[in-house]
mmCIF file with all atom_site columns, C-alpha atoms in Angstrom:
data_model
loop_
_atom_site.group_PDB
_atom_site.id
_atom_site.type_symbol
_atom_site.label_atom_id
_atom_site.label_alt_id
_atom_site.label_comp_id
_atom_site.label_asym_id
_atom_site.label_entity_id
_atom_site.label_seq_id
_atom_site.pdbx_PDB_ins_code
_atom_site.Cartn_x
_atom_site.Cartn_y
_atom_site.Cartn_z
_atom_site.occupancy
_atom_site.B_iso_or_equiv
_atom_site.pdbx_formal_charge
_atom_site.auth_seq_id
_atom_site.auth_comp_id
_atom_site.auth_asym_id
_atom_site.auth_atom_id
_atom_site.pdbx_PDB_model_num
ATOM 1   C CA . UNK A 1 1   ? 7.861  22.675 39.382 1.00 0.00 ? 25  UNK A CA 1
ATOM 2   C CA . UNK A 1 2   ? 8.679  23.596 36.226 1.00 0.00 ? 26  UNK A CA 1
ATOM 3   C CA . UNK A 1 3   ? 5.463  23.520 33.141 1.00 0.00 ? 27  UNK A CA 1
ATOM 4   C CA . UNK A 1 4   ? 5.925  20.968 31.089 1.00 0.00 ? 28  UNK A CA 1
ATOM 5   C CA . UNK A 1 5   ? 8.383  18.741 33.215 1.00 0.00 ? 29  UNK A CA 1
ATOM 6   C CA . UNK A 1 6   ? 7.053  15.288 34.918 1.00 0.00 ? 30  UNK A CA 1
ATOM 7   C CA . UNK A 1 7   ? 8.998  13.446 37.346 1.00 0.00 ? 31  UNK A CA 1
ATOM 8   C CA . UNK A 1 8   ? 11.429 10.680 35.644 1.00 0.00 ? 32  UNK A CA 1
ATOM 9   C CA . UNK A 1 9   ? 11.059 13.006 32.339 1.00 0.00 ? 33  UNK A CA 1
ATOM 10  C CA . UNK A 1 10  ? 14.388 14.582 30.914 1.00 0.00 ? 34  UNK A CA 1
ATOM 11  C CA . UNK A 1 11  ? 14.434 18.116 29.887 1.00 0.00 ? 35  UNK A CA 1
ATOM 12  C CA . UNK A 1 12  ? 13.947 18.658 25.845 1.00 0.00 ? 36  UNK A CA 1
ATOM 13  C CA . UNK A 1 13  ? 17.356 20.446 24.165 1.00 0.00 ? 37  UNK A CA 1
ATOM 14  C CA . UNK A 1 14  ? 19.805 18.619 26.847 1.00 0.00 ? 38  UNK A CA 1
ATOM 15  C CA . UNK A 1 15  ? 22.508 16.408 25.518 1.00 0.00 ? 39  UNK A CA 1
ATOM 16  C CA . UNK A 1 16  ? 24.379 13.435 27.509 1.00 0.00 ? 40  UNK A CA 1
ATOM 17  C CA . UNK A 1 17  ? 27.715 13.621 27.471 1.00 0.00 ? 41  UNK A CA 1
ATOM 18  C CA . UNK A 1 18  ? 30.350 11.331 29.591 1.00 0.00 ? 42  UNK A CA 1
ATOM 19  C CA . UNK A 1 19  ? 31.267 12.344 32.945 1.00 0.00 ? 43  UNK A CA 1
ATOM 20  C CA . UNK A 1 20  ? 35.207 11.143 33.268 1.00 0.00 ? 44  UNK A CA 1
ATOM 21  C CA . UNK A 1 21  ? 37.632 11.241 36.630 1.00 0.00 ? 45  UNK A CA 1
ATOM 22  C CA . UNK A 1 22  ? 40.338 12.783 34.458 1.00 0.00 ? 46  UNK A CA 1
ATOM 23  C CA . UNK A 1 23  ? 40.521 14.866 31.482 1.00 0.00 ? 47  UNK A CA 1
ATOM 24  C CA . UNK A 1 24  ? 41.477 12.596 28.225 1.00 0.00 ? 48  UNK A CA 1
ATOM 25  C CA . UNK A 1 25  ? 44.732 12.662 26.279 1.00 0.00 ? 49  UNK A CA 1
ATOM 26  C CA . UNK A 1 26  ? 44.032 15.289 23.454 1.00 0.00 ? 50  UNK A CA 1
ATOM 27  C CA . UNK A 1 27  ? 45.264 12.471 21.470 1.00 0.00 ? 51  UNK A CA 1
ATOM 28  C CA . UNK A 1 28  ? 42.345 10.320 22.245 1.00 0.00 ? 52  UNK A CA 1
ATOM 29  C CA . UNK A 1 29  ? 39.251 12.074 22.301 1.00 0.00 ? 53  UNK A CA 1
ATOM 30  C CA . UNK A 1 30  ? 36.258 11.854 24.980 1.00 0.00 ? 54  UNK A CA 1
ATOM 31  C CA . UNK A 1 31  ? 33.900 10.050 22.380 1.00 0.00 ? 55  UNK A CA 1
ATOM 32  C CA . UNK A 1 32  ? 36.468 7.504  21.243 1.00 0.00 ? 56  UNK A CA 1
ATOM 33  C CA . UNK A 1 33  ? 37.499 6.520  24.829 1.00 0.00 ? 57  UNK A CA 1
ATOM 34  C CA . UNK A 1 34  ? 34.728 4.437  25.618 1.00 0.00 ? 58  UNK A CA 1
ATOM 35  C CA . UNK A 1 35  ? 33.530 1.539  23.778 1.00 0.00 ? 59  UNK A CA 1
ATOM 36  C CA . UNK A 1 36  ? 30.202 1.340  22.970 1.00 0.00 ? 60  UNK A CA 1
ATOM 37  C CA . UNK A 1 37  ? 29.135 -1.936 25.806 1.00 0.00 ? 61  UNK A CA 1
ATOM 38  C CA . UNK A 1 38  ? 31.433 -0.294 28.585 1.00 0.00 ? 62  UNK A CA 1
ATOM 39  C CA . UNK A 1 39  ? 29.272 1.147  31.048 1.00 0.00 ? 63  UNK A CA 1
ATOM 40  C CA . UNK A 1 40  ? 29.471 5.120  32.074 1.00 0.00 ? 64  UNK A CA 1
ATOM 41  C CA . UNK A 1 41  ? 28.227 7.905  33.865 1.00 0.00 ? 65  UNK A CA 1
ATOM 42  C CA . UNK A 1 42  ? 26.867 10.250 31.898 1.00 0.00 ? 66  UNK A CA 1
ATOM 43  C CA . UNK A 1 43  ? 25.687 14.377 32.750 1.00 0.00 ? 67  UNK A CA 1
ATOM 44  C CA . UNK A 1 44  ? 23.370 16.562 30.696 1.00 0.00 ? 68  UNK A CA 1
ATOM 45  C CA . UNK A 1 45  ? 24.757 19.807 29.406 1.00 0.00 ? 69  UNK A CA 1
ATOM 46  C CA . UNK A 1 46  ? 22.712 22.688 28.136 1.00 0.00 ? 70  UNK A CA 1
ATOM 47  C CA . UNK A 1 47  ? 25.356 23.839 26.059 1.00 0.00 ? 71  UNK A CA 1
ATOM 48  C CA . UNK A 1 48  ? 25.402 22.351 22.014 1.00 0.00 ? 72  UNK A CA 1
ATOM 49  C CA . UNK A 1 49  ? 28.267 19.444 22.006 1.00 0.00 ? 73  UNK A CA 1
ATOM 50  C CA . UNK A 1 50  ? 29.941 17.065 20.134 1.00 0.00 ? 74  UNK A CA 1
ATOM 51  C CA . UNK A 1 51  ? 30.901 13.686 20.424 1.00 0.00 ? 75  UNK A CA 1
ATOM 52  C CA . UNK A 1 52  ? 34.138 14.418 22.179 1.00 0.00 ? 76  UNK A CA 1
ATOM 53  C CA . UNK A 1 53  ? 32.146 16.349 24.754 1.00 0.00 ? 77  UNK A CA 1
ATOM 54  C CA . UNK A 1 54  ? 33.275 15.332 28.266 1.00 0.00 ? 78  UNK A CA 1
ATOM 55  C CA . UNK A 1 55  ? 32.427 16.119 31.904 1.00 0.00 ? 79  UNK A CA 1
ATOM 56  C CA . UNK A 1 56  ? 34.779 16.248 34.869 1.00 0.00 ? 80  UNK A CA 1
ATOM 57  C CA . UNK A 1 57  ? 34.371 18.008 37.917 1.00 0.00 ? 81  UNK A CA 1
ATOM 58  C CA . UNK A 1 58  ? 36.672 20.784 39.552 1.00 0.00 ? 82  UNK A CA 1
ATOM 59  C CA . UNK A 1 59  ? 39.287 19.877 42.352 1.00 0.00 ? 83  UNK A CA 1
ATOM 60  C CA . UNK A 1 60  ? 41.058 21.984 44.261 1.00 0.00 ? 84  UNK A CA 1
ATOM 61  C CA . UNK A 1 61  ? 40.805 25.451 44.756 1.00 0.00 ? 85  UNK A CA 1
ATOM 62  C CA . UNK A 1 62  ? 42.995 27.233 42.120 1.00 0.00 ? 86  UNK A CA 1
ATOM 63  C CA . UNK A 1 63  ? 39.984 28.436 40.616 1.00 0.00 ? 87  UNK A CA 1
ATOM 64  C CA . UNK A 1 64  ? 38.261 30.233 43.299 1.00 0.00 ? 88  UNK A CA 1
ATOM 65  C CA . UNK A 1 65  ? 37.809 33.900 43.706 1.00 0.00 ? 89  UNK A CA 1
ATOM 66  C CA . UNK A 1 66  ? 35.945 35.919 45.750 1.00 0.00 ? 90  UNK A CA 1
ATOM 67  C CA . UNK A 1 67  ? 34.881 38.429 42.999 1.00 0.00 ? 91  UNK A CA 1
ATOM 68  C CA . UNK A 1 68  ? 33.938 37.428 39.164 1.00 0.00 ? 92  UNK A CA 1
ATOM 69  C CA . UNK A 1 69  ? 33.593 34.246 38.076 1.00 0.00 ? 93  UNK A CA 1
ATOM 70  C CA . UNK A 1 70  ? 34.427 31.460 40.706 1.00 0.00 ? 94  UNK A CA 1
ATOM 71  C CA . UNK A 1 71  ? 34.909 27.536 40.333 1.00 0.00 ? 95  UNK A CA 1
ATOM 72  C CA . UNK A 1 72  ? 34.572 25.745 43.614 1.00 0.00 ? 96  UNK A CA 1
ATOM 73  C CA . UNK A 1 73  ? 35.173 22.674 43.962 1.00 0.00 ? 97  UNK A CA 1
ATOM 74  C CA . UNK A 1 74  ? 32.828 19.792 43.496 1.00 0.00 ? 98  UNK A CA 1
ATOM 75  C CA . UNK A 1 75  ? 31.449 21.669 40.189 1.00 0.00 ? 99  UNK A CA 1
ATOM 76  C CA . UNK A 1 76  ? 30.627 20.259 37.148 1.00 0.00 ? 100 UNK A CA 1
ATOM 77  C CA . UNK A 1 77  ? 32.215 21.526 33.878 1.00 0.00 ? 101 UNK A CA 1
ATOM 78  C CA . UNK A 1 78  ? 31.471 20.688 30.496 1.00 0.00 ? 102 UNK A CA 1
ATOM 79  C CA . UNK A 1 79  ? 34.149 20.816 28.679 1.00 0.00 ? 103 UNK A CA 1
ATOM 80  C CA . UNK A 1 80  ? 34.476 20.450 24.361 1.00 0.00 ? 104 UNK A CA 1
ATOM 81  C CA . UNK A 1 81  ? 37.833 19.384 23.165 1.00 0.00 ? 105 UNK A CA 1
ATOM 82  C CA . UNK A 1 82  ? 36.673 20.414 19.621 1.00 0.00 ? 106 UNK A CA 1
ATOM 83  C CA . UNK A 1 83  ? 36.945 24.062 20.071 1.00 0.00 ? 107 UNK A CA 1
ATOM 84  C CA . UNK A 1 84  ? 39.682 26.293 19.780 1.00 0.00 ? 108 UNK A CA 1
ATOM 85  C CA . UNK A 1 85  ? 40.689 28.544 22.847 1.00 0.00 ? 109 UNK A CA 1
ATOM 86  C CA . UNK A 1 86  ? 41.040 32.402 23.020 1.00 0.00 ? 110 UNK A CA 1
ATOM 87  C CA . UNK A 1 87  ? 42.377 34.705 25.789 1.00 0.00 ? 111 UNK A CA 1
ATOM 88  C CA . UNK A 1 88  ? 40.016 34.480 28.600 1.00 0.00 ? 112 UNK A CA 1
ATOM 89  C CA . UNK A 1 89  ? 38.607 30.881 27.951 1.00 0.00 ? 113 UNK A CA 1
ATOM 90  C CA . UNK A 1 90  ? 38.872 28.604 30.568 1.00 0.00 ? 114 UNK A CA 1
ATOM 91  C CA . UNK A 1 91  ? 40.573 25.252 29.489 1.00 0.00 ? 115 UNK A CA 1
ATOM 92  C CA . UNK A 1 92  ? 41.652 22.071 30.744 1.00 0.00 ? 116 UNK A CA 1
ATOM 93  C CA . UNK A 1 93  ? 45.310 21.526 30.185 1.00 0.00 ? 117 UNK A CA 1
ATOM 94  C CA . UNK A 1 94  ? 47.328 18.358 30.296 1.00 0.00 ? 118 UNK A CA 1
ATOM 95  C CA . UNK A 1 95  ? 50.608 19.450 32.128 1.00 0.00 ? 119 UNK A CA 1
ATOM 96  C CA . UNK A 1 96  ? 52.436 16.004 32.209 1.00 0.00 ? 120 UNK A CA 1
ATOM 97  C CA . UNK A 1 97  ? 51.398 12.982 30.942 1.00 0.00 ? 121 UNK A CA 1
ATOM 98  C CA . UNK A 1 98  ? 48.133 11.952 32.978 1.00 0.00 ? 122 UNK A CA 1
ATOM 99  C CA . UNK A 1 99  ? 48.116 15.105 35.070 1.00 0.00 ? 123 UNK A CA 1
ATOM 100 C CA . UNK A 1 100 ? 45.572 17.776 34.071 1.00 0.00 ? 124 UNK A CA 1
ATOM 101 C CA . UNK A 1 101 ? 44.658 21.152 35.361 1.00 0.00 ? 125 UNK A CA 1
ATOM 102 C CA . UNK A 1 102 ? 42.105 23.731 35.065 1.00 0.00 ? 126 UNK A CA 1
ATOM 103 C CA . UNK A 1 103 ? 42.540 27.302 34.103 1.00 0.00 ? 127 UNK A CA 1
ATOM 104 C CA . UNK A 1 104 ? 42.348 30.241 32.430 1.00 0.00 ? 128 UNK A CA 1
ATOM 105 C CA . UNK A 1 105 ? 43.594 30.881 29.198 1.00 0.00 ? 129 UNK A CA 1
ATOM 106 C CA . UNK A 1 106 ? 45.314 34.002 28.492 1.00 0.00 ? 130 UNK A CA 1
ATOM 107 C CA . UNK A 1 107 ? 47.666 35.906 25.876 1.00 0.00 ? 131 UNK A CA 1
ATOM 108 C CA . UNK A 1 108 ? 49.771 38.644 26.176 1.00 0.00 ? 132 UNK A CA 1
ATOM 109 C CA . UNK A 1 109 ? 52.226 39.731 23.861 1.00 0.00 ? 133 UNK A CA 1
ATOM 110 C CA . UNK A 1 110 ? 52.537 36.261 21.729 1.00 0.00 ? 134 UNK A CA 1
ATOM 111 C CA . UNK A 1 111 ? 52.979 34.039 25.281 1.00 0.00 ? 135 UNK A CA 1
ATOM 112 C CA . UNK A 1 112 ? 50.326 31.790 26.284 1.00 0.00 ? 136 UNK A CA 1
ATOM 113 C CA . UNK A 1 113 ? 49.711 31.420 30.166 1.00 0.00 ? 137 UNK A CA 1
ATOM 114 C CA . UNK A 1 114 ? 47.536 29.069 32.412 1.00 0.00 ? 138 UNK A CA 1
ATOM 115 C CA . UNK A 1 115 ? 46.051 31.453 34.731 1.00 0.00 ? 139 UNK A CA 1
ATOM 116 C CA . UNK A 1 116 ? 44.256 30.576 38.186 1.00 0.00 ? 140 UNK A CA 1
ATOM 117 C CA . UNK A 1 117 ? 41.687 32.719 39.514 1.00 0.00 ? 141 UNK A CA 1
ATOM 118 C CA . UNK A 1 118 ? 42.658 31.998 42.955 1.00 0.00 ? 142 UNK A CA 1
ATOM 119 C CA . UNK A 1 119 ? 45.879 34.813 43.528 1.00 0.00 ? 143 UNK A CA 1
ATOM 120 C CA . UNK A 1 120 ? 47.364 32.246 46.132 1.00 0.00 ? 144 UNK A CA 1
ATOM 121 C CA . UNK A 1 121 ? 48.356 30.398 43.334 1.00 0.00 ? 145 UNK A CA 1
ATOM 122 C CA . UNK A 1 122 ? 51.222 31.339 40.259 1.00 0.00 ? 146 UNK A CA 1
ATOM 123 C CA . UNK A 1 123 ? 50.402 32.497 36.734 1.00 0.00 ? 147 UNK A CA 1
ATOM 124 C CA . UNK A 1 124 ? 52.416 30.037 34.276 1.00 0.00 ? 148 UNK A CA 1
ATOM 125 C CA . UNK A 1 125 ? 53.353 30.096 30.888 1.00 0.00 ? 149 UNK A CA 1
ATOM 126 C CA . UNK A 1 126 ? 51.784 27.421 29.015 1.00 0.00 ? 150 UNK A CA 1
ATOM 127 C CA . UNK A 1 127 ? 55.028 26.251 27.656 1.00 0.00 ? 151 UNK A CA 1
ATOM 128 C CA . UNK A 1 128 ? 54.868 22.114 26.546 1.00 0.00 ? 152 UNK A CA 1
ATOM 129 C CA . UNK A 1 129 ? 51.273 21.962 27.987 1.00 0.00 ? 153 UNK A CA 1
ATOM 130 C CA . UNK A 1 130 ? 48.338 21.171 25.581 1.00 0.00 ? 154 UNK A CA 1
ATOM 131 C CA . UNK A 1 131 ? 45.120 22.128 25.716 1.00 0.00 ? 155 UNK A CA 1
ATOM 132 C CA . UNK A 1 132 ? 42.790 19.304 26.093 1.00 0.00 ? 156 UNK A CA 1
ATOM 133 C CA . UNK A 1 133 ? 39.678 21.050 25.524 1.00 0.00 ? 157 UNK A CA 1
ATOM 134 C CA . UNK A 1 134 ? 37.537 24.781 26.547 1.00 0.00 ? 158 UNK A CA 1
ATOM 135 C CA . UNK A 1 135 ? 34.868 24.787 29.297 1.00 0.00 ? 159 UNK A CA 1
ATOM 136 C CA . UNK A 1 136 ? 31.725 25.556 27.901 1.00 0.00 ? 160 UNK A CA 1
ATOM 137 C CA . UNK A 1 137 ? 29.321 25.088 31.271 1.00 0.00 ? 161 UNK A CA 1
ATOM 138 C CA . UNK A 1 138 ? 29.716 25.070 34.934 1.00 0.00 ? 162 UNK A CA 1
ATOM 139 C CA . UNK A 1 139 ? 27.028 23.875 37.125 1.00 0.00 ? 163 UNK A CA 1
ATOM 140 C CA . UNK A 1 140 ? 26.854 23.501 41.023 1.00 0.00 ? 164 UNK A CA 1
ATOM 141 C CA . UNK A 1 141 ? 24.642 20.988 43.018 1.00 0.00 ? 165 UNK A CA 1
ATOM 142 C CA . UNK A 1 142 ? 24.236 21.891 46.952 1.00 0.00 ? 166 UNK A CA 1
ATOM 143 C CA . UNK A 1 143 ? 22.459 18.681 47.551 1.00 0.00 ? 167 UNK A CA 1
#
């Protein structure tokens, strides 16, 4: 057990932020989603956020890899619509309305792609997709 930590306690420094099914519209932001007396689920990050800070947790396996960094799925990202990506970020991406993905963020030569880790799967250029927001955490439970 950790010093300083009793059982029902939360750790000091860790923010709540909502835990959502789907990524928001980057239209409508995290924080504005979800009135005040609606009930949520909410995660801690150990990142700093903002009020648009979201959680959602990774489907599929377009961003597994067997070397580097790896997403499987079933973890949790945290992930703040409020920042700005660069080449390498991961992001979340809203591909069509109300379908997201996750990937990585790259540039190369002026073109921006969504990039999967997972080599089974196609590079694409990011083309009419927006960004909804850049991961910031990724955490993994086992039980």
């Amino acid at each position: 057990m950790l010093a300083g930590l009793h059982a029902g306690s939360e750790p000091e420094g860790l923010d709540a932020v909502p835990l959502l099914q789907d990524a928001p519209d980057p239209d409508r932001r995290a924080g504005d989603t979800f009135p005040s007396t609606r009930p949520r689920r909410t995660v801690h990050a150990h990142v700093d956020v903002t009020r648009h800070t979201f959680a959602m947790h990774v489907h599929g396996d377009c961003m597994t890899s067997a070397t580097g960094d790896s997403f499987p799925p079933g973890s949790l990202l945290i992930v703040e619509p409020d920042m700005a990506p660069v080449s390498g970020d991961y992001v979340i991406a809203l591909v069509m309305p109300s379908v997201t993905t996750f990937k990585q963020y790259v540039v190369d030569g002026g073109d921006r792609y969504l990039k999967p880790l997972n080599h089974r799967y196609a590079t694409r250029l990011l083309g009419d997709a927006r960004i909804v927001g850049v991961v910031r955490e990724m955490t993994k439970r086992f039980r």
